[in-house]
């Protein structure tokens, strides 16, 4: 069983579209994250949720909106996609705010 | 603030060579330190960790020692294999923090 799973793995879409990426963890963890990895492999935190509550909301455009329907899920919705949004997006979870994170396989988003 | 400085890559080694990837950090408080590995086309996997000074993390022949006096957590392996080719990320998490701070990643290529 995959511990942290995100779908889709690949997403190609046109500028201006709205898209969602789903993430689920079956580890019983309290904390979930979204990270963005750019073309140079640099990883940057976007959002962090603890027990369904938003803890971190780094400086990302408000076109990005996370949604946590329950502790096991943290979805990422993106409105009005732009070329610069092209990246790999990783979902992750951790037991709590202080322990190591487990990552999903990533979603490669390409905006054309 | 919190930050991680990692040895620039890429690093190319012959099989069975000795590997060192340098990592130094700046942190408020006493962080936990991690090395993650990203194989081509995959997500990040936790390679090893250390949660307090002088701890040594080890896994799959890789080692790193938490050195508080030099604020370092260098990754070493005595004899690399072709299958070790990947991008390696040093990261830290401080008590009460809500996310991992990553270094920029070091790409390792091992040639036969």
Short mmCIF file of C-alpha atoms in Angstrom, two decimals:
data_model
loop_
_atom_site.label_atom_id
_atom_site.label_comp_id
_atom_site.label_asym_id
_atom_site.label_seq_id
_atom_site.Cartn_x
_atom_site.Cartn_y
_atom_site.Cartn_z
CA UNK A 1 0.00 0.00 0.00
CA UNK A 2 1.34 3.41 -0.95
CA UNK A 3 1.81 5.59 2.13
CA UNK A 4 1.37 9.00 0.49
CA UNK A 5 -0.35 8.93 -2.87
CA UNK A 6 -1.09 11.83 -5.14
CA UNK A 7 -2.93 12.01 -8.43
CA UNK A 8 -2.43 12.61 -11.22
CA UNK A 9 1.25 11.87 -11.78
CA UNK A 10 1.33 14.02 -14.90
CA UNK A 11 -0.87 16.97 -15.76
CA UNK A 12 -0.64 18.95 -18.99
CA UNK A 13 -3.04 21.84 -19.35
CA UNK A 14 -3.50 25.16 -21.06
CA UNK A 15 -2.97 28.58 -19.55
CA UNK A 16 -6.04 29.93 -17.82
CA UNK A 17 -7.46 26.55 -16.87
CA UNK A 18 -8.32 25.44 -13.33
CA UNK A 19 -6.94 22.13 -12.08
CA UNK A 20 -6.74 20.08 -8.90
CA UNK A 21 -4.18 17.67 -7.51
CA UNK A 22 -5.31 15.16 -4.91
CA UNK A 23 -3.29 13.76 -2.04
CA UNK A 24 -4.07 11.04 0.46
CA UNK A 25 -1.99 9.49 3.23
CA UNK A 26 -2.77 6.21 4.98
CA UNK A 27 -0.18 6.62 7.74
CA UNK A 28 -2.48 8.19 10.31
CA UNK A 29 -0.31 11.32 10.33
CA UNK A 30 -1.52 14.61 11.75
CA UNK A 31 0.39 16.96 9.47
CA UNK A 32 0.35 17.31 5.69
CA UNK A 33 2.24 19.57 3.30
CA UNK A 34 2.48 20.78 -0.25
CA UNK A 35 5.92 21.51 -1.71
CA UNK A 36 6.83 22.91 -5.11
CA UNK A 37 10.01 21.74 -6.88
CA UNK A 38 11.24 23.97 -9.68
CA UNK A 39 13.28 23.03 -12.72
CA UNK A 40 16.51 23.38 -10.72
CA UNK A 41 15.24 20.88 -8.16
CA UNK A 42 14.80 23.54 -5.47
CA UNK A 43 12.09 22.57 -2.97
CA UNK A 44 9.89 25.21 -1.38
CA UNK A 45 7.09 24.77 1.13
CA UNK A 46 3.73 26.07 -0.02
CA UNK A 47 1.28 24.97 2.66
CA UNK A 48 1.21 23.00 5.87
CA UNK A 49 -1.86 21.62 7.60
CA UNK A 50 -2.04 20.16 11.08
CA UNK A 51 -5.22 18.24 11.93
CA UNK A 52 -7.04 19.91 9.05
CA UNK A 53 -6.01 23.41 10.12
CA UNK A 54 -3.81 25.64 8.01
CA UNK A 55 -0.50 26.26 9.76
CA UNK A 56 1.73 27.61 7.03
CA UNK A 57 0.75 29.58 4.00
CA UNK A 58 3.93 30.75 2.39
CA UNK A 59 3.99 33.48 -0.18
CA UNK A 60 2.15 31.78 -2.98
CA UNK A 61 -0.41 33.40 -5.28
CA UNK A 62 -3.95 33.18 -3.98
CA UNK A 63 -4.77 31.25 -7.15
CA UNK A 64 -3.48 28.27 -5.15
CA UNK A 65 -5.97 27.03 -2.59
CA UNK A 66 -5.47 23.95 -0.42
CA UNK A 67 -8.41 21.98 0.91
CA UNK A 68 -8.29 19.43 3.69
CA UNK A 69 -11.62 17.58 3.96
CA UNK A 70 -10.19 15.30 6.64
CA UNK A 71 -6.87 14.52 8.28
CA UNK A 72 -5.90 12.00 5.59
CA UNK A 73 -6.42 14.27 2.59
CA UNK A 74 -4.93 17.55 1.41
CA UNK A 75 -5.89 18.60 -2.08
CA UNK A 76 -4.45 21.49 -4.06
CA UNK A 77 -6.62 23.53 -6.36
CA UNK A 78 -5.07 25.97 -8.80
CA UNK A 79 -7.07 28.63 -10.64
CA UNK A 80 -6.13 30.47 -13.82
CA UNK A 81 -2.97 28.49 -14.45
CA UNK A 82 0.08 30.36 -15.71
CA UNK A 83 3.20 29.21 -17.53
CA UNK A 84 5.26 29.84 -14.39
CA UNK A 85 3.21 27.31 -12.45
CA UNK A 86 4.91 24.52 -14.39
CA UNK A 87 6.79 22.46 -11.79
CA UNK A 88 6.64 19.24 -9.84
CA UNK A 89 4.32 19.44 -6.84
CA UNK A 90 4.92 17.11 -3.91
CA UNK A 91 2.51 16.20 -1.17
CA UNK A 92 3.99 14.99 2.12
CA UNK A 93 2.89 14.01 5.60
CA UNK A 94 4.48 13.64 9.01
CA UNK A 95 3.42 12.17 12.34
CA UNK A 96 3.43 15.63 13.83
CA UNK A 97 5.01 19.00 13.24
CA UNK A 98 8.44 17.88 14.47
CA UNK A 99 9.07 14.55 12.78
CA UNK A 100 10.34 13.62 9.35
CA UNK A 101 8.08 13.90 6.35
CA UNK A 102 7.10 11.16 3.92
CA UNK A 103 6.63 12.26 0.34
CA UNK A 104 4.35 11.26 -2.48
CA UNK A 105 5.64 10.53 -5.97
CA UNK A 106 4.99 14.03 -7.20
CA UNK A 107 2.75 15.56 -9.86
CA UNK A 108 4.52 17.04 -12.85
CA UNK A 109 2.41 19.98 -13.97
CA UNK A 110 3.07 21.45 -17.39
CA UNK A 111 1.20 24.57 -18.45
CA UNK A 112 1.23 25.26 -22.18
CA UNK B 1 16.28 32.03 10.67
CA UNK B 2 16.59 28.51 9.41
CA UNK B 3 18.60 27.58 6.34
CA UNK B 4 20.61 24.76 4.84
CA UNK B 5 23.67 25.20 2.66
CA UNK B 6 24.61 22.24 0.58
CA UNK B 7 27.56 21.40 -1.59
CA UNK B 8 26.99 22.43 -5.17
CA UNK B 9 26.88 19.71 -7.73
CA UNK B 10 26.89 17.92 -9.92
CA UNK B 11 29.21 15.28 -8.52
CA UNK B 12 30.50 12.51 -10.77
CA UNK B 13 32.31 9.54 -9.26
CA UNK B 14 33.52 6.18 -10.44
CA UNK B 15 31.99 3.08 -8.90
CA UNK B 16 33.51 2.16 -5.51
CA UNK B 17 34.79 5.70 -4.93
CA UNK B 18 34.34 7.47 -1.60
CA UNK B 19 31.52 10.01 -1.42
CA UNK B 20 31.20 13.14 0.68
CA UNK B 21 28.43 15.68 0.22
CA UNK B 22 28.81 18.66 2.53
CA UNK B 23 25.90 20.20 4.39
CA UNK B 24 25.92 23.02 6.92
CA UNK B 25 22.97 24.64 8.59
CA UNK B 26 21.72 27.67 10.45
CA UNK B 27 18.86 27.16 12.85
CA UNK B 28 17.03 28.69 15.76
CA UNK B 29 16.97 26.17 18.55
CA UNK B 30 18.07 22.57 18.13
CA UNK B 31 17.04 21.08 14.83
CA UNK B 32 16.58 17.55 13.66
CA UNK B 33 18.63 16.89 10.53
CA UNK B 34 17.80 14.72 7.55
CA UNK B 35 19.13 13.48 4.26
CA UNK B 36 16.61 12.74 1.55
CA UNK B 37 17.30 11.06 -1.80
CA UNK B 38 15.40 11.55 -5.04
CA UNK B 39 15.95 8.90 -7.72
CA UNK B 40 15.17 9.89 -11.32
CA UNK B 41 11.45 10.38 -11.86
CA UNK B 42 10.56 9.60 -8.26
CA UNK B 43 9.59 11.38 -5.07
CA UNK B 44 11.82 12.08 -2.11
CA UNK B 45 12.72 9.23 0.22
CA UNK B 46 14.13 9.65 3.67
CA UNK B 47 17.68 8.27 3.63
CA UNK B 48 18.74 8.92 7.22
CA UNK B 49 18.22 11.26 10.12
CA UNK B 50 19.74 12.49 13.40
CA UNK B 51 17.78 14.27 16.08
CA UNK B 52 20.48 15.51 18.47
CA UNK B 53 24.13 16.48 18.61
CA UNK B 54 26.65 13.66 18.03
CA UNK B 55 23.96 11.30 16.75
CA UNK B 56 24.97 9.34 13.66
CA UNK B 57 22.32 8.45 11.12
CA UNK B 58 23.01 5.54 8.81
CA UNK B 59 21.23 3.60 6.08
CA UNK B 60 22.23 1.63 2.96
CA UNK B 61 25.92 2.29 3.63
CA UNK B 62 25.41 6.05 3.94
CA UNK B 63 26.29 7.87 7.15
CA UNK B 64 26.03 11.39 8.53
CA UNK B 65 26.97 12.72 11.96
CA UNK B 66 25.21 15.65 13.62
CA UNK B 67 28.02 18.08 14.52
CA UNK B 68 26.73 20.93 16.61
CA UNK B 69 30.13 22.61 16.96
CA UNK B 70 30.51 22.97 13.20
CA UNK B 71 26.75 23.06 12.44
CA UNK B 72 27.28 20.35 9.86
CA UNK B 73 25.71 17.09 8.73
CA UNK B 74 27.92 15.81 5.92
CA UNK B 75 26.80 12.72 4.01
CA UNK B 76 29.38 9.99 3.39
CA UNK B 77 29.56 6.59 1.78
CA UNK B 78 32.64 4.46 1.56
CA UNK B 79 31.98 2.82 -1.81
CA UNK B 80 29.32 4.16 -4.16
CA UNK B 81 27.42 2.11 -6.70
CA UNK B 82 25.82 3.04 -10.01
CA UNK B 83 22.44 2.62 -8.31
CA UNK B 84 23.30 5.49 -5.93
CA UNK B 85 22.98 7.97 -8.79
CA UNK B 86 20.32 10.42 -7.61
CA UNK B 87 19.80 13.90 -6.18
CA UNK B 88 20.55 14.19 -2.45
CA UNK B 89 18.92 16.81 -0.24
CA UNK B 90 19.99 17.90 3.20
CA UNK B 91 17.14 19.23 5.36
CA UNK B 92 16.34 20.41 8.86
CA UNK B 93 13.31 20.78 11.06
CA UNK B 94 13.25 22.73 14.31
CA UNK B 95 11.09 22.07 17.32
CA UNK B 96 7.83 23.87 16.79
CA UNK B 97 8.50 24.44 13.12
CA UNK B 98 5.93 23.30 10.67
CA UNK B 99 8.01 22.36 7.69
CA UNK B 100 11.33 21.03 6.45
CA UNK B 101 13.94 23.49 5.22
CA UNK B 102 15.81 21.97 2.29
CA UNK B 103 19.19 22.58 0.77
CA UNK B 104 19.43 23.06 -2.97
CA UNK B 105 20.17 19.39 -3.68
CA UNK B 106 23.31 17.72 -5.04
CA UNK B 107 23.13 15.55 -8.11
CA UNK B 108 25.36 12.48 -7.90
CA UNK B 109 26.23 10.43 -10.96
CA UNK B 110 28.18 7.21 -10.48
CA UNK B 111 29.80 5.77 -13.58
CA UNK B 112 30.84 2.13 -13.98
#
